[in-house]
Phi, psi and omega in degrees: 000135180287162179299322178298315180295323178296316179297316180298316179301315180296318179293322178295322177298316179297317180296314179298319181301320181290333182266342183300316182300314180297317180299315180293312181301326182298338184262003188249029170284341174241145181300136176217148172262168189310307184295321179294327178291316176302314181296318179298317179293319179299319178305328182261017177062034177242100189273133176215136178279144178303323180294341175267323185293311187298316175298324178296315179300317179297319180295315180295325177292316180298328179281354178086010180274340179233153168242155180223160179209136178277136172250112182254015181283337179273169177297328178248116179299142180230139177263118180263138179247148181210146176298135172280173177300318177297320179298321177297316180296314180297316179301313180299321178292321177297321180296317178300313180296318179300311181297321178295316179296318179298317179298314180295321178294319177303317178298322179291326188273347180304125179062024178248012179083003182254006185268000000 
């Protein structure tokens, strides 16, 4: 792999990491368990590995942005996640900030070869 490709890969990872939280939070207005969340995101062409998702869900829950509940009615117990009230507020603020950043970046990129 060339040095340019290595730099690009690292920068793309950083960019994805920053958008993953918003993408995940956007899907948790309704309760979902890990696999259903991966599938929901995949349906919308937003790819996330389970090994990346589960630590993120635990971190967001620890931060108070998600609440969870175990469903033991099935043969396999599932932990369902849902946005907390605080999580809804934070998500809405993140969306406003995201849209503002996209707008500012679009202004920077006009006629710079990045559009």
